[in-house]
Structure formats: C-alpha cells, structure tokens
Short mmCIF file of C-alpha atoms and ligand atoms in Angstrom, two decimals:
data_model
loop_
_atom_site.label_atom_id
_atom_site.label_comp_id
_atom_site.label_asym_id
_atom_site.label_seq_id
_atom_site.Cartn_x
_atom_site.Cartn_y
_atom_site.Cartn_z
CA MET S 221 -144.00 102.33 119.09
CA ALA S 222 -145.88 104.28 116.39
CA GLU S 223 -144.74 101.24 113.79
CA MET S 224 -146.80 98.72 115.85
CA THR S 225 -150.63 97.96 115.04
CA LEU S 226 -150.97 95.80 117.83
CA PHE S 227 -152.48 97.21 121.12
CA HIS S 228 -152.92 100.69 119.00
CA TYR S 229 -156.45 102.29 117.80
CA ILE S 230 -157.02 101.18 114.56
CA HIS S 231 -160.11 103.33 112.92
CA LYS S 232 -162.72 101.20 111.33
CA ASN S 233 -166.48 101.97 111.31
CA THR S 234 -168.17 98.90 112.64
CA VAL S 235 -170.44 97.64 115.36
CA LEU S 236 -167.82 97.24 117.66
CA HIS S 237 -165.87 100.22 117.13
CA ARG S 238 -169.02 102.45 117.72
CA MET S 239 -170.21 100.52 121.01
CA ASP S 240 -171.10 102.13 124.27
CA GLY S 241 -167.37 102.65 126.39
CA ARG S 242 -169.19 102.21 129.11
CA LEU S 243 -170.51 98.67 128.26
CA LYS S 244 -167.40 97.43 126.42
CA LEU S 245 -165.35 97.86 129.60
CA ALA S 246 -168.19 95.65 131.24
CA CYS S 247 -167.24 92.83 128.76
CA LEU S 248 -163.61 93.51 129.49
CA LEU S 249 -163.97 92.98 132.58
CA LEU S 250 -166.28 89.72 131.97
CA PHE S 251 -163.90 88.32 130.02
CA SER S 252 -161.42 88.39 131.99
CA LEU S 253 -162.57 87.10 134.93
CA ALA S 254 -163.92 84.27 132.28
CA ALA S 255 -160.06 83.38 131.77
CA GLY S 256 -159.26 83.76 135.82
CA PHE S 257 -162.08 80.80 136.26
CA ALA S 258 -161.77 78.60 133.41
CA SER S 259 -161.03 74.89 134.36
CA GLU S 260 -162.06 72.75 131.41
CA PHE S 261 -160.82 72.46 127.84
CA HIS S 262 -164.38 74.04 126.67
CA ASP S 263 -164.03 76.97 128.88
CA TYR S 264 -161.57 78.12 126.66
CA LEU S 265 -162.84 77.42 123.85
CA VAL S 266 -165.70 79.05 123.88
CA PRO S 267 -164.38 82.77 124.85
CA LEU S 268 -161.39 81.93 122.21
CA SER S 269 -163.83 81.39 119.45
CA VAL S 270 -166.11 84.32 120.39
CA LEU S 271 -162.85 86.47 120.60
CA PHE S 272 -161.71 85.09 117.05
CA CYS S 273 -165.28 86.30 115.84
CA ALA S 274 -165.25 89.75 117.38
CA ILE S 275 -161.68 90.58 115.75
CA LEU S 276 -163.19 89.25 112.34
CA LEU S 277 -166.44 91.85 113.30
CA ALA S 278 -163.71 94.75 114.05
CA LYS S 279 -162.10 93.91 110.86
CA LEU S 280 -158.95 94.29 112.63
CA PRO S 281 -155.74 93.45 110.48
CA PHE S 282 -155.24 89.97 111.70
CA THR S 283 -152.43 88.65 109.70
CA THR S 284 -150.67 91.63 111.09
CA LEU S 285 -151.62 91.34 115.11
CA LEU S 286 -150.82 87.95 114.42
CA ARG S 287 -147.51 88.85 113.24
CA GLU S 288 -146.80 90.95 116.12
CA MET S 289 -147.78 88.27 118.94
CA ARG S 290 -145.04 86.49 117.98
CA PHE S 291 -143.38 88.24 121.21
CA PHE S 292 -146.36 86.95 123.32
CA GLY S 293 -146.15 83.22 121.21
CA LEU S 294 -142.82 82.66 122.37
CA ILE S 295 -143.53 83.63 126.34
CA ILE S 296 -147.13 81.31 126.05
CA LEU S 297 -144.43 78.71 124.66
CA ILE S 298 -142.47 79.34 127.52
CA VAL S 299 -144.71 79.22 129.83
CA ILE S 300 -146.37 75.72 128.58
CA VAL S 301 -142.65 74.31 128.77
CA VAL S 302 -141.18 75.27 132.24
CA ASN S 303 -144.72 73.60 133.49
CA SER S 304 -144.71 70.99 131.86
CA PHE S 305 -141.15 69.82 133.24
CA THR S 306 -141.37 72.04 136.79
CA ILE S 307 -144.58 70.09 138.15
CA PRO S 308 -144.29 66.83 139.50
CA GLY S 309 -147.25 64.07 138.86
CA ASP S 310 -147.33 60.99 136.50
CA PRO S 311 -145.34 60.57 133.37
CA ILE S 312 -146.75 60.53 130.06
CA ALA S 313 -146.53 56.97 128.70
CA ASN S 314 -144.74 57.03 124.88
CA SER S 315 -143.46 60.20 125.53
CA PRO S 316 -140.10 60.74 123.79
CA LEU S 317 -138.95 63.50 126.34
CA ALA S 318 -138.52 62.07 129.77
CA GLY S 319 -139.13 64.61 132.96
CA ILE S 320 -142.74 65.72 131.37
CA SER S 321 -145.75 64.99 133.63
CA GLN S 322 -149.84 65.03 132.42
CA GLN S 323 -150.31 67.20 134.89
CA GLY S 324 -147.44 69.45 134.09
CA VAL S 325 -149.03 69.85 130.60
CA SER S 326 -152.17 70.50 131.65
CA THR S 327 -151.18 73.22 133.81
CA GLY S 328 -148.99 75.13 131.37
CA LEU S 329 -151.86 74.34 128.83
CA ARG S 330 -154.65 76.36 131.21
CA PHE S 331 -151.92 78.75 131.73
CA ALA S 332 -151.57 79.66 128.06
CA GLY S 333 -155.37 79.29 127.55
CA ARG S 334 -155.88 82.51 130.52
CA LEU S 335 -152.99 84.45 128.78
CA LEU S 336 -154.48 84.50 125.21
CA ILE S 337 -157.67 85.39 126.07
CA VAL S 338 -156.44 88.15 128.35
CA LEU S 339 -154.20 89.02 125.08
CA LEU S 340 -156.98 88.76 122.50
CA VAL S 341 -159.75 90.59 124.81
CA SER S 342 -157.10 93.64 125.17
CA MET S 343 -156.33 93.59 121.27
CA VAL S 344 -160.14 93.70 120.79
CA ILE S 345 -160.59 96.50 123.21
CA THR S 346 -157.54 98.38 122.49
CA GLY S 347 -158.11 98.21 118.81
CA THR S 348 -162.08 99.22 118.53
CA THR S 349 -162.04 102.08 121.10
CA PRO S 350 -160.00 105.46 121.13
CA LEU S 351 -158.69 106.77 124.41
CA MET S 352 -161.16 109.36 124.46
CA LYS S 353 -164.01 106.57 124.99
CA PHE S 354 -162.10 104.51 127.20
CA ARG S 355 -161.63 107.41 129.55
CA ASP S 356 -164.97 108.69 129.41
CA ALA S 357 -166.42 105.66 130.51
CA VAL S 358 -163.55 105.15 133.86
CA GLU S 359 -165.02 108.60 134.22
CA TRP S 360 -168.58 107.32 134.60
CA TYR S 361 -167.98 104.62 136.45
CA LEU S 362 -166.17 106.83 138.67
CA ARG S 363 -168.97 109.35 139.10
CA PRO S 364 -170.73 107.66 142.15
CA VAL S 365 -167.33 106.71 144.20
CA PRO S 366 -167.11 109.44 146.68
CA PHE S 367 -163.84 111.66 147.12
CA VAL S 368 -162.58 110.35 143.88
CA PRO S 369 -162.25 113.69 141.87
CA GLU S 370 -163.26 111.73 138.55
CA ALA S 371 -162.42 114.59 135.98
CA ARG S 372 -159.15 115.10 137.44
CA VAL S 373 -158.67 111.02 137.13
CA ALA S 374 -159.74 111.16 133.45
CA THR S 375 -157.41 114.64 132.74
CA MET S 376 -154.47 112.27 134.40
CA ILE S 377 -155.46 109.17 132.08
CA ASN S 378 -155.11 111.86 129.01
CA LEU S 379 -151.97 112.82 129.93
CA THR S 380 -150.43 110.01 131.06
CA PHE S 381 -150.75 108.64 127.80
CA LEU S 382 -150.09 111.35 125.95
CA LEU S 383 -146.98 112.08 127.23
CA ILE S 384 -145.57 108.18 127.23
CA PRO S 385 -145.16 108.49 123.36
CA VAL S 386 -143.60 112.00 123.50
CA ILE S 387 -141.43 110.45 126.28
CA LEU S 388 -140.42 107.41 124.33
CA ASP S 389 -139.55 109.73 121.24
CA SER S 390 -137.07 112.29 123.18
CA PHE S 391 -135.49 108.75 124.91
CA ARG S 392 -135.18 107.50 121.39
CA GLU S 393 -133.50 110.92 120.45
CA MET S 394 -131.18 111.15 123.32
CA MET S 395 -129.96 107.68 123.03
CA ASP S 396 -129.42 108.55 119.09
CA ALA S 397 -127.61 111.65 119.59
CA GLN S 398 -125.49 110.07 122.22
CA ASN S 399 -124.51 106.73 120.47
CA SER S 400 -123.07 109.76 117.23
CA ARG S 401 -121.04 110.48 120.43
CA CYS S 402 -119.96 107.05 121.10
CA VAL S 403 -121.54 106.76 124.41
CA GLN S 404 -120.87 103.28 123.68
CA LEU S 405 -117.05 103.52 124.47
CA ARG S 406 -118.09 104.29 128.05
CA LYS S 407 -117.81 100.91 129.85
CA ASN S 408 -119.72 102.14 133.26
CA PRO S 409 -123.10 101.48 133.24
CA VAL S 410 -124.03 103.76 135.57
CA LYS S 411 -122.61 106.52 134.02
CA ARG S 412 -124.40 105.66 130.63
CA ILE S 413 -127.83 105.27 132.83
CA LYS S 414 -127.17 109.00 134.71
CA PHE S 415 -126.88 110.43 130.85
CA LEU S 416 -129.50 109.08 129.91
CA VAL S 417 -131.95 109.14 132.58
CA PHE S 418 -131.43 112.75 134.10
CA PRO S 419 -131.48 114.64 130.71
CA LEU S 420 -135.01 112.56 130.49
CA ILE S 421 -136.90 113.83 133.63
CA ASP S 422 -135.35 117.12 133.32
CA GLN S 423 -137.03 117.16 129.68
CA THR S 424 -140.13 115.35 130.72
CA LEU S 425 -141.08 118.03 133.70
CA ARG S 426 -139.99 120.80 131.55
CA ARG S 427 -142.83 119.45 128.84
CA ALA S 428 -144.96 118.66 131.96
CA ASP S 429 -145.14 122.56 132.46
CA GLU S 430 -145.33 123.55 129.35
CA ILE S 431 -148.74 121.31 128.81
CA ALA S 432 -149.81 122.45 132.06
CA TYR S 433 -149.64 126.26 131.17
CA ALA S 434 -151.22 125.36 127.92
CA MET S 435 -154.19 123.84 129.68
CA GLU S 436 -154.60 126.50 131.89
CA ALA S 437 -154.29 129.18 129.38
CA ARG S 438 -157.52 127.39 128.13
CA CYS S 439 -159.08 127.79 131.52
CA TYR S 440 -158.64 124.04 132.60
CA SER S 441 -161.00 123.40 134.77
CA GLU S 442 -162.56 119.91 136.41
CA ILE S 443 -166.57 121.29 136.12
CA ARG S 444 -166.58 120.50 132.24
CA THR S 445 -168.95 119.81 129.49
CA ARG S 446 -169.47 115.91 130.73
CA THR S 447 -169.94 113.36 127.56
CA ALA S 448 -173.25 112.00 126.24
CA PHE S 449 -172.90 108.77 125.85
CA LYS S 450 -175.30 106.76 123.52
CA CYS S 451 -175.75 103.26 123.85
CA GLY S 452 -178.14 101.36 121.40
CA LYS S 453 -179.77 97.66 120.70
CA ILE S 454 -176.11 95.91 119.48
CA ASP S 455 -174.21 97.15 122.53
CA TRP S 456 -176.59 95.40 124.93
CA LEU S 457 -176.30 92.36 122.53
CA MET S 458 -172.74 92.16 122.97
CA LEU S 459 -173.25 92.81 126.85
CA ALA S 460 -175.48 89.90 126.52
CA ILE S 461 -173.08 87.68 124.69
CA SER S 462 -170.52 88.48 127.16
CA LEU S 463 -172.64 87.60 130.35
CA ALA S 464 -173.57 84.18 128.29
CA VAL S 465 -169.87 83.60 127.95
CA PHE S 466 -169.09 84.35 131.36
CA PHE S 467 -171.73 81.80 132.83
CA PHE S 468 -170.83 79.31 130.70
CA VAL S 469 -167.20 79.14 132.08
CA LEU S 470 -168.45 79.48 135.89
CA LEU S 471 -171.17 77.12 135.72
CA MET Z 126 -159.18 153.04 126.44
CA PRO Z 127 -156.48 150.89 125.15
CA ILE Z 128 -158.16 147.54 125.34
CA LEU Z 129 -155.10 145.97 126.94
CA GLU Z 130 -152.32 147.63 129.06
CA THR Z 131 -149.32 146.55 131.18
CA ARG Z 132 -148.15 149.23 134.00
CA ASP Z 133 -144.61 148.80 135.67
CA LEU Z 134 -145.05 144.95 135.14
CA THR Z 135 -142.02 143.21 136.41
CA HIS Z 136 -141.34 139.32 137.06
CA VAL Z 137 -138.60 138.14 138.69
CA PHE Z 138 -138.06 134.39 138.99
CA PRO Z 139 -137.77 132.55 142.39
CA ASP Z 140 -133.70 132.06 140.98
CA GLY Z 141 -133.21 136.15 141.08
CA THR Z 142 -133.40 136.10 137.08
CA VAL Z 143 -135.42 139.19 136.40
CA ALA Z 144 -137.23 138.48 133.14
CA ILE Z 145 -138.92 141.67 132.60
CA GLU Z 146 -139.22 145.01 133.99
CA ASP Z 147 -141.17 147.73 134.31
CA ILE Z 148 -143.03 147.27 131.16
CA ASP Z 149 -145.08 149.83 129.97
CA LEU Z 150 -147.13 148.86 126.98
CA LYS Z 151 -150.82 149.71 125.49
CA VAL Z 152 -152.09 148.06 122.87
CA ASN Z 153 -155.56 149.82 121.22
CA GLU Z 154 -158.51 147.47 119.89
CA GLY Z 155 -158.09 146.02 116.52
CA GLU Z 156 -154.14 146.79 116.37
CA PHE Z 157 -151.69 144.19 114.69
CA LEU Z 158 -148.43 144.79 116.80
CA VAL Z 159 -145.24 142.80 116.52
CA ILE Z 160 -143.16 142.39 119.38
CA ALA Z 161 -139.45 141.83 118.47
CA GLY Z 162 -136.63 141.03 120.51
CA PRO Z 163 -133.81 138.08 121.19
CA ASN Z 164 -133.74 135.24 122.58
CA GLY Z 165 -133.92 135.79 126.27
CA SER Z 166 -135.23 139.13 126.01
CA GLY Z 167 -138.50 138.33 128.23
CA LYS Z 168 -141.28 137.85 125.11
CA THR Z 169 -142.89 134.96 126.56
CA VAL Z 170 -142.93 135.84 130.09
CA LEU Z 171 -144.19 138.98 129.19
CA ALA Z 172 -147.24 137.29 127.28
CA ARG Z 173 -147.97 135.14 130.13
CA HIS Z 174 -148.20 137.82 131.92
CA LEU Z 175 -151.32 139.08 129.54
CA ASN Z 176 -153.71 136.20 130.38
CA GLY Z 177 -152.50 135.55 133.75
CA LEU Z 178 -150.78 132.15 133.72
CA LEU Z 179 -147.92 134.26 135.61
CA LYS Z 180 -148.32 136.40 138.23
CA PRO Z 181 -146.39 139.36 138.23
CA THR Z 182 -144.21 140.28 140.98
CA ARG Z 183 -144.57 144.08 140.58
CA GLY Z 184 -147.23 146.03 138.30
CA GLN Z 185 -150.46 145.11 137.16
CA VAL Z 186 -152.28 144.17 133.51
CA PHE Z 187 -155.54 145.90 132.31
CA LEU Z 188 -158.16 144.15 130.52
CA ASN Z 189 -160.40 147.10 129.53
CA GLY Z 190 -159.15 148.94 131.98
CA GLU Z 191 -160.49 146.45 134.46
CA PRO Z 192 -156.98 144.67 136.33
CA ILE Z 193 -157.09 140.60 134.83
CA SER Z 194 -156.47 139.36 138.67
CA LYS Z 195 -160.13 140.33 139.52
CA ASN Z 196 -161.59 137.66 136.85
CA ILE Z 197 -158.53 135.50 135.41
CA ILE Z 198 -161.26 133.55 133.78
CA GLU Z 199 -162.62 136.40 131.79
CA ALA Z 200 -159.15 137.26 131.28
CA ARG Z 201 -158.43 133.70 129.31
CA LYS Z 202 -161.33 133.92 127.66
CA ASN Z 203 -160.52 136.94 125.44
CA VAL Z 204 -156.36 136.87 125.59
CA GLY Z 205 -156.03 133.60 123.35
CA LEU Z 206 -152.44 132.87 123.42
CA VAL Z 207 -150.70 130.04 120.66
CA PHE Z 208 -147.69 128.55 122.10
CA GLN Z 209 -144.87 128.63 120.67
CA ASP Z 210 -144.68 125.03 120.67
CA PRO Z 211 -147.39 123.51 119.40
CA GLU Z 212 -147.03 120.04 120.32
CA SER Z 213 -147.17 121.18 124.07
CA GLN Z 214 -150.57 122.68 123.24
CA ILE Z 215 -152.02 119.21 121.84
CA VAL Z 216 -153.92 117.59 124.58
CA GLY Z 217 -156.84 115.72 122.14
CA GLN Z 218 -156.08 112.08 120.78
CA THR Z 219 -158.06 113.53 117.78
CA VAL Z 220 -158.26 116.95 116.09
CA ALA Z 221 -161.37 117.80 117.21
CA GLU Z 222 -161.19 116.18 120.64
CA ASP Z 223 -158.47 118.97 121.12
CA VAL Z 224 -160.54 121.72 119.79
CA ALA Z 225 -163.35 120.92 122.28
CA PHE Z 226 -161.03 120.96 124.68
CA GLY Z 227 -161.26 124.64 125.37
CA PRO Z 228 -165.03 124.93 125.47
CA GLU Z 229 -165.31 122.14 127.21
CA ASN Z 230 -163.85 123.31 130.06
CA LEU Z 231 -165.99 126.32 129.97
CA ASN Z 232 -168.67 123.47 130.64
CA LEU Z 233 -170.80 125.00 127.50
CA PRO Z 234 -173.54 122.18 126.81
CA VAL Z 235 -172.58 119.21 124.74
CA ALA Z 236 -174.63 120.60 121.24
CA GLN Z 237 -172.97 123.52 121.57
CA VAL Z 238 -169.22 122.45 121.96
CA GLU Z 239 -169.89 120.71 118.72
CA MET Z 240 -170.30 123.93 116.98
CA VAL Z 241 -167.52 125.65 118.05
CA VAL Z 242 -165.73 122.91 116.89
CA LYS Z 243 -167.10 123.05 113.80
CA GLU Z 244 -166.70 126.86 113.19
CA SER Z 245 -163.38 126.95 114.24
CA LEU Z 246 -162.10 123.91 112.29
CA ALA Z 247 -163.66 125.12 109.29
CA ALA Z 248 -162.20 129.17 110.01
CA VAL Z 249 -158.40 127.41 109.99
CA GLY Z 250 -159.54 124.99 107.09
CA LEU Z 251 -158.84 121.60 108.99
CA SER Z 252 -162.36 120.07 108.81
CA GLN Z 253 -161.10 117.40 106.71
CA LEU Z 254 -158.92 116.32 109.78
CA ALA Z 255 -161.30 116.37 112.51
CA THR Z 256 -161.04 112.19 113.27
CA ARG Z 257 -156.87 112.31 112.57
CA SER Z 258 -154.30 112.01 115.31
CA PRO Z 259 -152.74 115.62 116.21
CA HIS Z 260 -149.32 113.85 115.98
CA ALA Z 261 -150.20 112.78 112.18
CA LEU Z 262 -149.96 116.71 110.61
CA SER Z 263 -147.52 118.67 109.38
CA GLY Z 264 -146.12 121.29 111.32
CA GLY Z 265 -148.13 124.38 109.76
CA GLU Z 266 -151.28 122.23 110.64
CA LYS Z 267 -149.94 121.44 113.89
CA ARG Z 268 -150.06 124.97 114.51
CA LYS Z 269 -153.34 125.29 112.46
CA LEU Z 270 -155.19 122.99 115.36
CA ALA Z 271 -153.10 125.09 117.84
CA ILE Z 272 -155.21 128.57 116.64
CA ALA Z 273 -158.52 126.62 115.87
CA GLY Z 274 -158.02 125.56 119.91
CA ILE Z 275 -157.50 128.91 120.71
CA LEU Z 276 -160.21 130.22 118.52
CA ALA Z 277 -162.65 127.93 120.26
CA MET Z 278 -162.18 129.97 123.57
CA LYS Z 279 -163.55 132.97 120.81
CA PRO Z 280 -161.46 135.58 121.73
CA LYS Z 281 -160.95 139.10 121.22
CA ILE Z 282 -156.90 139.62 121.65
CA ILE Z 283 -154.99 136.69 119.98
CA ILE Z 284 -151.43 136.62 121.02
CA PHE Z 285 -148.79 134.66 118.75
CA ASP Z 286 -145.19 133.19 120.56
CA GLU Z 287 -142.72 132.63 117.56
CA PRO Z 288 -145.64 131.17 115.19
CA PHE Z 289 -143.21 130.31 112.26
CA THR Z 290 -140.73 128.49 114.22
CA GLY Z 291 -139.51 125.38 112.77
CA LEU Z 292 -142.03 125.97 109.95
CA ASP Z 293 -140.71 125.47 106.06
CA TYR Z 294 -141.99 128.01 103.44
CA PRO Z 295 -145.54 126.68 103.00
CA GLY Z 296 -145.98 126.44 106.35
CA VAL Z 297 -144.84 129.90 107.00
CA VAL Z 298 -147.44 131.47 104.42
CA GLN Z 299 -149.95 128.91 105.63
CA VAL Z 300 -150.03 130.00 109.19
CA LEU Z 301 -149.16 133.85 108.23
CA LYS Z 302 -152.75 133.93 105.84
CA GLU Z 303 -154.47 132.71 108.96
CA ILE Z 304 -152.97 135.64 111.44
CA LEU Z 305 -154.08 138.56 108.75
CA ARG Z 306 -157.35 136.84 108.16
CA LEU Z 307 -158.10 136.72 112.07
CA HIS Z 308 -156.88 140.38 111.95
CA LYS Z 309 -159.33 141.79 109.02
CA THR Z 310 -162.14 139.81 111.32
CA GLY Z 311 -161.37 142.45 113.90
CA HIS Z 312 -159.43 140.26 116.72
CA THR Z 313 -156.30 142.48 118.06
CA ILE Z 314 -153.38 141.01 117.33
CA LEU Z 315 -149.72 140.89 119.18
CA LEU Z 316 -147.45 138.63 116.98
CA ILE Z 317 -143.75 137.70 118.73
CA THR Z 318 -140.77 137.02 116.46
CA HIS Z 319 -137.53 138.06 115.74
CA GLU Z 320 -137.81 137.34 112.10
CA LEU Z 321 -139.45 140.69 111.07
CA GLU Z 322 -138.90 139.79 107.08
CA LYS Z 323 -141.90 137.28 107.50
CA VAL Z 324 -144.46 139.50 108.49
CA LEU Z 325 -143.80 143.14 109.33
CA ALA Z 326 -145.29 144.67 106.73
CA HIS Z 327 -148.65 143.81 108.09
CA ALA Z 328 -147.77 144.83 111.33
CA ASP Z 329 -149.14 148.45 112.58
CA ARG Z 330 -146.64 148.70 115.18
CA LEU Z 331 -143.31 147.33 116.16
CA VAL Z 332 -142.26 146.93 119.43
CA ILE Z 333 -138.93 145.83 121.00
CA MET Z 334 -137.65 144.23 123.92
CA HIS Z 335 -134.16 144.09 125.01
CA LYS Z 336 -132.83 142.07 128.21
CA GLY Z 337 -136.65 142.45 129.84
CA ARG Z 338 -137.07 145.89 129.40
CA LEU Z 339 -139.38 147.41 126.44
CA VAL Z 340 -136.54 149.58 124.26
CA ALA Z 341 -138.49 150.49 121.61
CA ASP Z 342 -142.46 151.52 120.36
CA GLY Z 343 -143.51 152.83 117.58
CA LYS Z 344 -144.21 153.20 113.75
CA PRO Z 345 -142.50 149.94 111.81
CA GLU Z 346 -140.69 152.60 109.44
CA SER Z 347 -139.50 154.23 112.44
CA VAL Z 348 -138.43 151.75 114.65
CA ILE Z 349 -137.11 149.13 112.07
CA TYR Z 350 -133.84 151.40 111.50
CA ARG Z 351 -132.90 150.84 115.62
CA VAL Z 352 -133.37 146.82 115.43
CA GLU Z 353 -129.78 145.87 115.07
CA GLU Z 354 -128.43 147.98 118.34
CA TYR Z 355 -131.27 145.43 120.06
CA GLY Z 356 -130.17 142.16 118.41
CA VAL Z 357 -132.45 141.64 116.09
CA ARG Z 358 -131.48 140.98 112.25
CA MET Z 359 -132.20 144.24 110.30
CA PRO Z 360 -134.63 142.54 107.12
CA LEU Z 361 -134.52 145.86 105.22
CA ARG Z 362 -131.69 146.46 102.24
CA ASP Z 363 -130.59 149.52 100.83
CA GLY Z 364 -133.10 151.03 99.56
CA GLU Z 365 -136.41 148.61 100.65
CA LYS Z 366 -139.30 149.74 102.52
CA VAL Z 367 -141.16 148.35 105.27
CA GLU Z 368 -143.84 146.93 102.39
CA ALA Z 369 -141.44 144.83 101.28
CA LEU Z 370 -141.41 142.36 104.39
CA THR Z 371 -143.06 139.93 104.08
CA TRP Z 372 -143.65 136.48 102.78
CA LEU Z 373 -146.68 136.79 100.83
CA LYS Z 374 -146.61 137.76 97.48
N1 ADP D 187 -139.02 129.56 134.88
C1 ADP D 187 -138.21 130.03 134.69
N2 ADP D 187 -136.99 130.47 135.90
C2 ADP D 187 -136.00 130.98 135.59
N3 ADP D 187 -135.57 132.29 134.74
C3 ADP D 187 -136.19 131.93 133.33
C4 ADP D 187 -137.79 130.98 133.42
N4 ADP D 187 -138.73 131.23 132.45
C5 ADP D 187 -137.65 131.96 131.85
N5 ADP D 187 -136.34 132.89 132.39
C6 ADP D 187 -135.69 133.33 132.32
O1 ADP D 187 -136.39 134.83 131.64
C7 ADP D 187 -135.72 135.38 130.79
C8 ADP D 187 -136.74 135.58 129.56
O2 ADP D 187 -137.21 134.77 129.04
P1 ADP D 187 -138.41 134.53 127.86
O3 ADP D 187 -139.68 135.29 127.88
O4 ADP D 187 -138.56 132.75 127.87
O5 ADP D 187 -137.74 134.83 126.63
P2 ADP D 187 -137.82 135.08 125.13
O6 ADP D 187 -137.95 136.34 124.51
O7 ADP D 187 -136.82 133.94 124.42
O8 ADP D 187 -139.06 134.15 124.94
C9 ADP D 187 -134.42 134.52 130.29
O9 ADP D 187 -133.69 134.85 130.40
C10 ADP D 187 -134.66 133.07 130.58
O10 ADP D 187 -133.35 132.03 130.96
MG1 MG D 188 -139.76 132.77 124.27
#
C-alpha cells in the first residue's frame, strides 16, 4: 500500500492543496451528484475536463496515476463490454460483432463516464487533502447535528486510518512468516484462514488497547481545541466552478 | 516530601495475575531513577499506575503528597509516560499534528497549541521534520517524537518505558542525550530498562523489580552487585566502576 500514489496524499504547495477542507468536501459532493445526473455526452465532457484541469493545477503526477489506474481501466472496459452485449436494443449497422446493441453501448459508456468522474474526483481530493483537514471538515459539518459527538467521530476517522496500514503491514508480515513455515502445504483453506485471521484480530485488539492507553496518557478529551478554518477568495471560486458544473449537468 | 510516592501498591489482573505487589517507592524531585528487572517483573504495570492509567487493586499513588485519584488530569499532565512502543503512541498524520494532540486535549487556544508544538519539536531537534509523516521517521526519531508529544504537556516527571528497545547505536545515543538534557533542565526522570550498561552511570538511584516486588533500592554502586540474583545481566566486568556504564563517550 505504501508504494501506491493513487488515493494517497501527495504534498505540494498549490491552490488546491491549500483549499479549505469544508469547501472541498462540498465540491466532492457536487461532482459526485453531477456524475449521477449526467446523461448527454457533453454532460460528461465538462466535469471530466474540469477535473483534468484540477489534476494539472494540483501538480499531481499524472503519468504515475494513469499507470496505477490500469486496474480501474479494466473494470471500466468490462462494464462497457458487458452492457453492450446484454442490453437488448437495435443492432448497430455494419458492426463486425454480432449481438451488440446501440442502447447497450450507450448505457455502457454512460456507466463508464460516471465511474471515471467519481474516480478522478476522488483522486484529486485524496491527492490534495491531508487526512486531518478532511477529518476537521467532517467534524465541522457534524457540529450542528444534534446527538452526534463530532469530536468522537473525528477521532474515530483518525484512528481508523491510522490502524489500516498497521493492520495491512502485520497481515503481510504474518503471511510471510507462515509461508516460510510452508503453510501452502496445508490444503484445508478453513485452517489457513484460521491461522491468519485469529492472530490478526488478536494483534489488532492488543494494538488498539495500547493506542487507547497512550491517548489516555496524553489526557484524551472530547472537549478539545477546535481547528481554525481559513478560506479565501480562490476557495470560493473553486466552489463556484463546481456549482457551475453541477448546474450545467443538471439543466 | 517526595514528589511521587507509592504505598502498598498492588495490582491483580482479572485473570488472577499478580503483576505488582506491595510496592513502596519514594521518588524525590529532580532525581534520576533507573528501574530494572527481567521481563514480566511488573515494570510497565508500575509505570501505568504512576499516571493513573491503571487503577490499583490495593494501595495508592501520591503526587506532591496528594492521592492522584483526586485529580487524574493533573497527574497525567505532571507525569509524562513515554511508551515502550513508540508506534502505539503516534496518533497524528504529521509530526506536528501528533505533538499537538496533548495540548489540544487540554483545550488550549490554537495560538498556544502552535507555540507549544514549536517549542517541543525544537527541544528534541525535530523542527525540520514537522510536516513529515511520523511513520517515515527512523527509530530514534520516532522515540524523540514520542518524547516531544509528552513534553508538550509540560510534565515535571517523565517516565521512559524501555526507551532503548529496538534502537541502533546512533539511536540509543540520540535518545540518551535527550533524556540527560531533560534531567538537566529540572525534570525528574524514571527510566525503565534492563540494559544497565547504556545508562547507569548517569543515575542517582537504582531500583530492582522481581516477580512484581521491589527487591532492591539504593545507590547504583551498591545495588549493582545484586542485580544478577534477580535476572538482570551484571554489566560490570572485574575492576570496572559504575561510571563506565554509559553509551556516551
Ligand atoms: N492485561 C493483562 N492481563 C493479565 N496479565 C497481565 C496484563 N498485562 C500484564 N500482565 C502480566 O503482569 C506481569 C507484569 O507485566 P509487565 O509490567 O508488562 O512486565 P515488564 O516488567 O516486562 O514490563 C506479567 O506477568 C504480565 O504477564
Ligand atoms: Mg514492559
């Protein structure tokens, strides 16, 4: 996981990196909605080109990201192919492949377009937003919601993201350790899973316990210093662009 | 009056393990105390009572003569605990954010949090790495980050639980220097370790734990000759003095 660039924060000093997390979260929402509402060809073109500009603006390593998106490319391709063949409709004239329908192809392409928009917007957001900004923004939106302890939610987001790489690491290490003791000779998959899952859960709980103690030792409290948000004119401009894209698609 | 004191401190875990039993320990202000003992002798459990993380089954802990159970937050602010595994102490995505965790818990104003973070990072020499991810740091740097996170709470007493575990030679030297600097700036230091050869020359006092009990307590040069009875490696060779026991040249 650590070797991947995709969906990881990439530290740069650009407008998008400095942008207020709250407005960024709103932009994320607008683009996702736009992806849902899009129907005509230009409905896809506009958000996609805006996102493309955003990637350039954020100075994200485009070629590396493209390479790591191969997997999603495959999924998108499968979506298009499956749709083309399975959705009934008028056959395409002069097509060398039998069984493809016009309706199928266009539905497939729409699906692919939506997926691509969501992928790119997630890429831009994760690439330019450190987790703490994202967490602070979520906390801010939760403040007016009654009965939701926003500080606790924020801490939970934090800990979850903190624990995931740790768990993955210990998973990989356990696999290696068991492989070096020839676990592959065991034919019973249930046993093999048992040898992995139970120690992993055990280790994770122990780890979580230690972290909880360490947090308590540093006086963990839900009444804590609140983040100061800063949002400038450029941040509002970004939101305006996102709104424009959204309404363009909607109308 | 001792700054920190335990009386009859006993902890029995729910599964019946008696982790520590009848510990009477007095720590004076400004002291540098080394606590040694083999694995499982109860050192970590004792440390976790001193700032109220664990509640005693019997007995009490006193900070400046007051039972810590009266004001647990005060105890946690005054008694900083640096965990054995620095990984478990890291809660921030960046070095600076991690150091800010404590002062933010104390609900200090934003400007003051920033100031404390700057000071603490500067104190351990990590200012340059403030925006880095903690997981990208070296072992010694991680340990220093854990120390900075504790310094941000402005404790008077700092407990180090096996601070040299897993460090290479430069890492040990870095951390040892940091601990000595903290002692010099007026902090009371409790250092848990069984690697006496690395640090004992700097200690005022040596305490040995064995099977949950405090079995020896006194000047390093007198207690040192009894460590082997209790499962700690005797670090002195024939004719060597306690002053030789340091990894600082
Ligand atoms: N959560 C727990 N439940 C039961 N027994 C424990 C627990 N934590 C520690 N112990 C036991 O308490 C004793 C002292 O442990 P500890 O203080 O961690 O030793 P060390 O001196 O190595 O730091 C050991 O026998 C250990 O097995
Ligand atoms: Mg221990």
